């Protein structure tokens, strides 16, 4: 089974802290994604990566950065956390082929106080 | 711009059939996906359509009309466990990222 894991299910941080969210997939997928999900707004793409050391901005990259040093790991970084970054963060990994189905991790619920 | 519309909420009873509609306007099209998401959990893949027509998979079917920018997810013989959010997503031709609608919350009652 494809497995996408995220480092934490729940995280509480203070305004101004630097926050790292880690995502690891075990299926050798080239493409990885970070989304945030908020009530009434749905899933919004923050950043994605189609290869090691490559990254592309999504719809809402402001306040975030990413790192992809190894194929299996994609990190989301909040340089200086703010309360409006309180959200559910979902990582996904893409399988190639016909369906192009994205596999999601369990999510990290981040609260910034 | 990119826009994907689906109803916010729907209700149905056990054993019934429900159809969740999705309309989209995107700059490119490389397939349409439906995901199911239970509260507090990650989305899980249900179906994929890239050509016009109906794709059937057990109790779930998905339909696509590219000329109309329209899809629906059909759920038959509803069960309580089908209570969840259903997300419509389009694969933009420009890349591999999916564009998601805001989701439809389905409540199934007995």
mmCIF file of C-alpha atoms in Angstrom:
data_model
loop_
_atom_site.group_PDB
_atom_site.id
_atom_site.type_symbol
_atom_site.label_atom_id
_atom_site.label_comp_id
_atom_site.label_asym_id
_atom_site.label_seq_id
_atom_site.Cartn_x
_atom_site.Cartn_y
_atom_site.Cartn_z
ATOM 1 C CA UNK A 1 0.000 0.000 0.000
ATOM 2 C CA UNK A 2 1.092 3.527 -0.728
ATOM 3 C CA UNK A 3 1.902 5.359 2.413
ATOM 4 C CA UNK A 4 2.146 9.093 2.913
ATOM 5 C CA UNK A 5 3.041 10.072 6.448
ATOM 6 C CA UNK A 6 3.170 13.442 8.129
ATOM 7 C CA UNK A 7 5.308 14.191 11.147
ATOM 8 C CA UNK A 8 2.517 15.351 13.450
ATOM 9 C CA UNK A 9 -1.279 15.030 13.614
ATOM 10 C CA UNK A 10 -1.662 18.024 15.913
ATOM 11 C CA UNK A 11 0.684 20.948 16.474
ATOM 12 C CA UNK A 12 0.375 24.099 18.570
ATOM 13 C CA UNK A 13 2.800 26.965 17.978
ATOM 14 C CA UNK A 14 3.113 30.594 18.948
ATOM 15 C CA UNK A 15 3.014 33.600 16.654
ATOM 16 C CA UNK A 16 6.436 34.292 15.190
ATOM 17 C CA UNK A 17 7.790 30.777 15.623
ATOM 18 C CA UNK A 18 9.402 28.930 12.729
ATOM 19 C CA UNK A 19 7.407 25.793 11.967
ATOM 20 C CA UNK A 20 8.429 22.718 10.012
ATOM 21 C CA UNK A 21 5.888 20.247 8.669
ATOM 22 C CA UNK A 22 7.389 17.063 7.293
ATOM 23 C CA UNK A 23 5.923 14.673 4.753
ATOM 24 C CA UNK A 24 7.356 11.341 3.651
ATOM 25 C CA UNK A 25 6.107 8.973 0.943
ATOM 26 C CA UNK A 26 7.314 5.453 0.309
ATOM 27 C CA UNK A 27 6.320 4.881 -3.322
ATOM 28 C CA UNK A 28 9.121 6.663 -5.171
ATOM 29 C CA UNK A 29 6.712 9.292 -6.516
ATOM 30 C CA UNK A 30 8.219 12.258 -8.320
ATOM 31 C CA UNK A 31 5.447 14.699 -7.460
ATOM 32 C CA UNK A 32 4.549 15.923 -4.001
ATOM 33 C CA UNK A 33 2.132 18.621 -2.860
ATOM 34 C CA UNK A 34 1.225 20.719 0.141
ATOM 35 C CA UNK A 35 -2.364 21.917 0.603
ATOM 36 C CA UNK A 36 -4.188 23.683 3.362
ATOM 37 C CA UNK A 37 -7.861 23.020 4.041
ATOM 38 C CA UNK A 38 -10.152 25.534 5.693
ATOM 39 C CA UNK A 39 -13.938 25.412 6.247
ATOM 40 C CA UNK A 40 -15.785 27.020 3.375
ATOM 41 C CA UNK A 41 -12.622 27.393 1.305
ATOM 42 C CA UNK A 42 -11.808 23.794 0.485
ATOM 43 C CA UNK A 43 -8.360 22.506 -0.383
ATOM 44 C CA UNK A 44 -5.927 25.135 -1.639
ATOM 45 C CA UNK A 45 -2.521 24.389 -3.106
ATOM 46 C CA UNK A 46 0.434 26.029 -1.364
ATOM 47 C CA UNK A 47 3.432 24.527 -3.167
ATOM 48 C CA UNK A 48 4.268 21.460 -5.164
ATOM 49 C CA UNK A 49 7.435 19.727 -6.275
ATOM 50 C CA UNK A 50 7.914 17.590 -9.360
ATOM 51 C CA UNK A 51 11.473 16.481 -8.590
ATOM 52 C CA UNK A 52 14.229 16.728 -6.026
ATOM 53 C CA UNK A 53 15.225 20.350 -5.409
ATOM 54 C CA UNK A 54 12.438 21.548 -7.725
ATOM 55 C CA UNK A 55 9.454 23.517 -6.486
ATOM 56 C CA UNK A 56 6.536 25.445 -7.912
ATOM 57 C CA UNK A 57 4.261 27.948 -6.228
ATOM 58 C CA UNK A 58 0.633 27.046 -5.884
ATOM 59 C CA UNK A 59 -2.292 29.383 -5.338
ATOM 60 C CA UNK A 60 -1.366 30.632 -1.849
ATOM 61 C CA UNK A 61 2.440 30.476 -1.341
ATOM 62 C CA UNK A 62 2.750 33.672 0.700
ATOM 63 C CA UNK A 63 4.171 33.066 4.154
ATOM 64 C CA UNK A 64 5.389 29.567 3.253
ATOM 65 C CA UNK A 65 8.468 27.945 1.780
ATOM 66 C CA UNK A 66 9.306 24.343 0.949
ATOM 67 C CA UNK A 67 12.271 22.036 0.753
ATOM 68 C CA UNK A 68 12.777 18.848 -1.275
ATOM 69 C CA UNK A 69 16.273 17.526 -0.658
ATOM 70 C CA UNK A 70 15.328 13.861 -1.054
ATOM 71 C CA UNK A 71 12.753 12.313 -3.330
ATOM 72 C CA UNK A 72 10.713 10.799 -0.520
ATOM 73 C CA UNK A 73 10.558 13.888 1.694
ATOM 74 C CA UNK A 74 8.813 17.226 1.163
ATOM 75 C CA UNK A 75 8.893 19.823 3.924
ATOM 76 C CA UNK A 76 6.663 22.841 4.408
ATOM 77 C CA UNK A 77 8.163 25.724 6.355
ATOM 78 C CA UNK A 78 6.361 28.604 8.005
ATOM 79 C CA UNK A 79 9.132 31.147 8.474
ATOM 80 C CA UNK A 80 7.216 33.189 11.046
ATOM 81 C CA UNK A 81 3.899 31.613 11.988
ATOM 82 C CA UNK A 82 0.837 33.830 12.163
ATOM 83 C CA UNK A 83 -2.656 33.167 13.499
ATOM 84 C CA UNK A 84 -4.122 33.151 9.984
ATOM 85 C CA UNK A 85 -1.999 30.085 9.258
ATOM 86 C CA UNK A 86 -4.052 28.054 11.717
ATOM 87 C CA UNK A 87 -5.389 25.320 9.455
ATOM 88 C CA UNK A 88 -5.346 21.673 8.439
ATOM 89 C CA UNK A 89 -2.287 20.954 6.298
ATOM 90 C CA UNK A 90 -2.403 18.020 3.897
ATOM 91 C CA UNK A 91 0.503 16.534 2.007
ATOM 92 C CA UNK A 92 -0.073 14.487 -1.142
ATOM 93 C CA UNK A 93 1.977 12.320 -3.441
ATOM 94 C CA UNK A 94 1.217 11.624 -7.085
ATOM 95 C CA UNK A 95 1.310 8.285 -8.819
ATOM 96 C CA UNK A 96 1.925 8.501 -12.519
ATOM 97 C CA UNK A 97 0.036 6.647 -15.184
ATOM 98 C CA UNK A 98 -3.537 6.904 -16.400
ATOM 99 C CA UNK A 99 -5.317 7.965 -13.290
ATOM 100 C CA UNK A 100 -2.734 10.296 -11.850
ATOM 101 C CA UNK A 101 -4.322 9.670 -8.480
ATOM 102 C CA UNK A 102 -2.969 11.729 -5.601
ATOM 103 C CA UNK A 103 -2.484 9.936 -2.286
ATOM 104 C CA UNK A 104 -2.936 12.060 0.796
ATOM 105 C CA UNK A 105 -1.283 11.931 4.167
ATOM 106 C CA UNK A 106 -3.395 12.020 7.359
ATOM 107 C CA UNK A 107 -3.018 15.770 7.774
ATOM 108 C CA UNK A 108 -1.542 18.048 10.421
ATOM 109 C CA UNK A 109 -3.882 20.319 12.327
ATOM 110 C CA UNK A 110 -1.798 23.370 13.149
ATOM 111 C CA UNK A 111 -2.946 25.947 15.682
ATOM 112 C CA UNK A 112 -1.019 29.212 15.938
ATOM 113 C CA UNK A 113 -1.687 31.132 19.149
ATOM 114 C CA UNK B 1 -9.996 32.103 -14.022
ATOM 115 C CA UNK B 2 -10.265 28.669 -12.463
ATOM 116 C CA UNK B 3 -13.592 27.784 -10.929
ATOM 117 C CA UNK B 4 -15.100 24.551 -9.686
ATOM 118 C CA UNK B 5 -18.629 24.588 -8.285
ATOM 119 C CA UNK B 6 -20.450 21.959 -6.302
ATOM 120 C CA UNK B 7 -23.306 22.165 -3.792
ATOM 121 C CA UNK B 8 -22.279 22.831 -0.222
ATOM 122 C CA UNK B 9 -24.554 20.320 1.475
ATOM 123 C CA UNK B 10 -26.878 17.466 0.593
ATOM 124 C CA UNK B 11 -28.985 15.102 2.669
ATOM 125 C CA UNK B 12 -30.371 11.675 1.832
ATOM 126 C CA UNK B 13 -31.715 8.554 3.516
ATOM 127 C CA UNK B 14 -30.267 5.076 3.753
ATOM 128 C CA UNK B 15 -30.872 2.952 0.683
ATOM 129 C CA UNK B 16 -31.542 5.943 -1.557
ATOM 130 C CA UNK B 17 -29.611 7.234 -4.577
ATOM 131 C CA UNK B 18 -27.924 10.642 -4.553
ATOM 132 C CA UNK B 19 -26.263 12.611 -7.342
ATOM 133 C CA UNK B 20 -23.613 15.223 -6.532
ATOM 134 C CA UNK B 21 -23.010 17.657 -9.367
ATOM 135 C CA UNK B 22 -19.821 19.496 -10.241
ATOM 136 C CA UNK B 23 -19.290 22.168 -12.884
ATOM 137 C CA UNK B 24 -15.892 23.489 -13.806
ATOM 138 C CA UNK B 25 -14.237 26.271 -15.758
ATOM 139 C CA UNK B 26 -10.494 25.819 -15.999
ATOM 140 C CA UNK B 27 -7.799 27.004 -18.375
ATOM 141 C CA UNK B 28 -6.931 23.419 -19.246
ATOM 142 C CA UNK B 29 -8.347 19.971 -18.677
ATOM 143 C CA UNK B 30 -6.503 16.740 -18.116
ATOM 144 C CA UNK B 31 -9.006 14.745 -16.099
ATOM 145 C CA UNK B 32 -11.556 15.059 -13.325
ATOM 146 C CA UNK B 33 -11.304 13.343 -9.956
ATOM 147 C CA UNK B 34 -13.708 12.623 -7.125
ATOM 148 C CA UNK B 35 -12.448 12.150 -3.585
ATOM 149 C CA UNK B 36 -14.244 11.170 -0.395
ATOM 150 C CA UNK B 37 -13.241 12.722 2.912
ATOM 151 C CA UNK B 38 -14.601 11.668 6.281
ATOM 152 C CA UNK B 39 -14.450 14.210 9.082
ATOM 153 C CA UNK B 40 -10.946 14.546 10.483
ATOM 154 C CA UNK B 41 -9.440 12.235 7.882
ATOM 155 C CA UNK B 42 -7.502 12.596 4.641
ATOM 156 C CA UNK B 43 -9.265 12.540 1.258
ATOM 157 C CA UNK B 44 -9.350 9.156 -0.455
ATOM 158 C CA UNK B 45 -9.611 8.611 -4.191
ATOM 159 C CA UNK B 46 -12.974 7.500 -5.611
ATOM 160 C CA UNK B 47 -12.894 7.965 -9.362
ATOM 161 C CA UNK B 48 -11.231 9.496 -12.382
ATOM 162 C CA UNK B 49 -12.749 10.577 -15.712
ATOM 163 C CA UNK B 50 -10.835 11.937 -18.659
ATOM 164 C CA UNK B 51 -13.183 10.916 -21.495
ATOM 165 C CA UNK B 52 -16.906 11.647 -21.766
ATOM 166 C CA UNK B 53 -19.226 9.082 -20.319
ATOM 167 C CA UNK B 54 -19.939 7.050 -17.249
ATOM 168 C CA UNK B 55 -17.408 5.165 -15.135
ATOM 169 C CA UNK B 56 -18.923 2.643 -12.735
ATOM 170 C CA UNK B 57 -17.239 1.237 -9.682
ATOM 171 C CA UNK B 58 -19.523 -0.726 -7.392
ATOM 172 C CA UNK B 59 -22.083 1.536 -5.719
ATOM 173 C CA UNK B 60 -20.334 4.640 -7.040
ATOM 174 C CA UNK B 61 -20.416 5.977 -10.600
ATOM 175 C CA UNK B 62 -18.961 9.139 -12.085
ATOM 176 C CA UNK B 63 -20.006 10.898 -15.268
ATOM 177 C CA UNK B 64 -18.197 13.480 -17.369
ATOM 178 C CA UNK B 65 -19.242 15.821 -20.159
ATOM 179 C CA UNK B 66 -16.235 17.863 -21.288
ATOM 180 C CA UNK B 67 -18.239 20.039 -23.682
ATOM 181 C CA UNK B 68 -20.506 21.123 -20.824
ATOM 182 C CA UNK B 69 -17.785 21.331 -18.178
ATOM 183 C CA UNK B 70 -19.899 19.050 -16.032
ATOM 184 C CA UNK B 71 -19.508 15.949 -13.930
ATOM 185 C CA UNK B 72 -21.563 14.106 -11.369
ATOM 186 C CA UNK B 73 -20.920 11.459 -8.753
ATOM 187 C CA UNK B 74 -23.751 8.981 -8.287
ATOM 188 C CA UNK B 75 -24.001 7.036 -5.061
ATOM 189 C CA UNK B 76 -26.437 4.116 -4.942
ATOM 190 C CA UNK B 77 -27.810 2.103 -2.030
ATOM 191 C CA UNK B 78 -26.661 4.726 0.405
ATOM 192 C CA UNK B 79 -25.234 3.612 3.724
ATOM 193 C CA UNK B 80 -24.633 5.591 6.902
ATOM 194 C CA UNK B 81 -20.892 5.305 6.324
ATOM 195 C CA UNK B 82 -21.297 7.320 3.108
ATOM 196 C CA UNK B 83 -21.804 10.432 5.244
ATOM 197 C CA UNK B 84 -18.731 12.445 4.277
ATOM 198 C CA UNK B 85 -17.506 15.324 2.156
ATOM 199 C CA UNK B 86 -17.139 14.675 -1.564
ATOM 200 C CA UNK B 87 -14.513 16.694 -3.382
ATOM 201 C CA UNK B 88 -14.499 17.347 -7.117
ATOM 202 C CA UNK B 89 -11.061 18.174 -8.546
ATOM 203 C CA UNK B 90 -9.747 18.967 -12.018
ATOM 204 C CA UNK B 91 -6.238 18.263 -13.263
ATOM 205 C CA UNK B 92 -5.023 21.389 -14.971
ATOM 206 C CA UNK B 93 -3.277 20.809 -18.270
ATOM 207 C CA UNK B 94 -0.458 23.100 -17.213
ATOM 208 C CA UNK B 95 0.919 20.729 -14.648
ATOM 209 C CA UNK B 96 0.218 17.933 -12.261
ATOM 210 C CA UNK B 97 -1.549 19.905 -9.531
ATOM 211 C CA UNK B 98 -5.252 19.383 -8.889
ATOM 212 C CA UNK B 99 -7.714 22.229 -8.528
ATOM 213 C CA UNK B 100 -10.313 21.360 -5.905
ATOM 214 C CA UNK B 101 -13.888 22.472 -5.452
ATOM 215 C CA UNK B 102 -14.979 23.378 -1.934
ATOM 216 C CA UNK B 103 -16.599 20.026 -1.381
ATOM 217 C CA UNK B 104 -20.130 18.743 -0.812
ATOM 218 C CA UNK B 105 -21.024 17.503 2.665
ATOM 219 C CA UNK B 106 -23.421 14.568 2.395
ATOM 220 C CA UNK B 107 -25.446 13.509 5.425
ATOM 221 C CA UNK B 108 -27.131 10.108 5.290
ATOM 222 C CA UNK B 109 -29.880 9.441 7.808
ATOM 223 C CA UNK B 110 -31.759 6.272 8.701
#
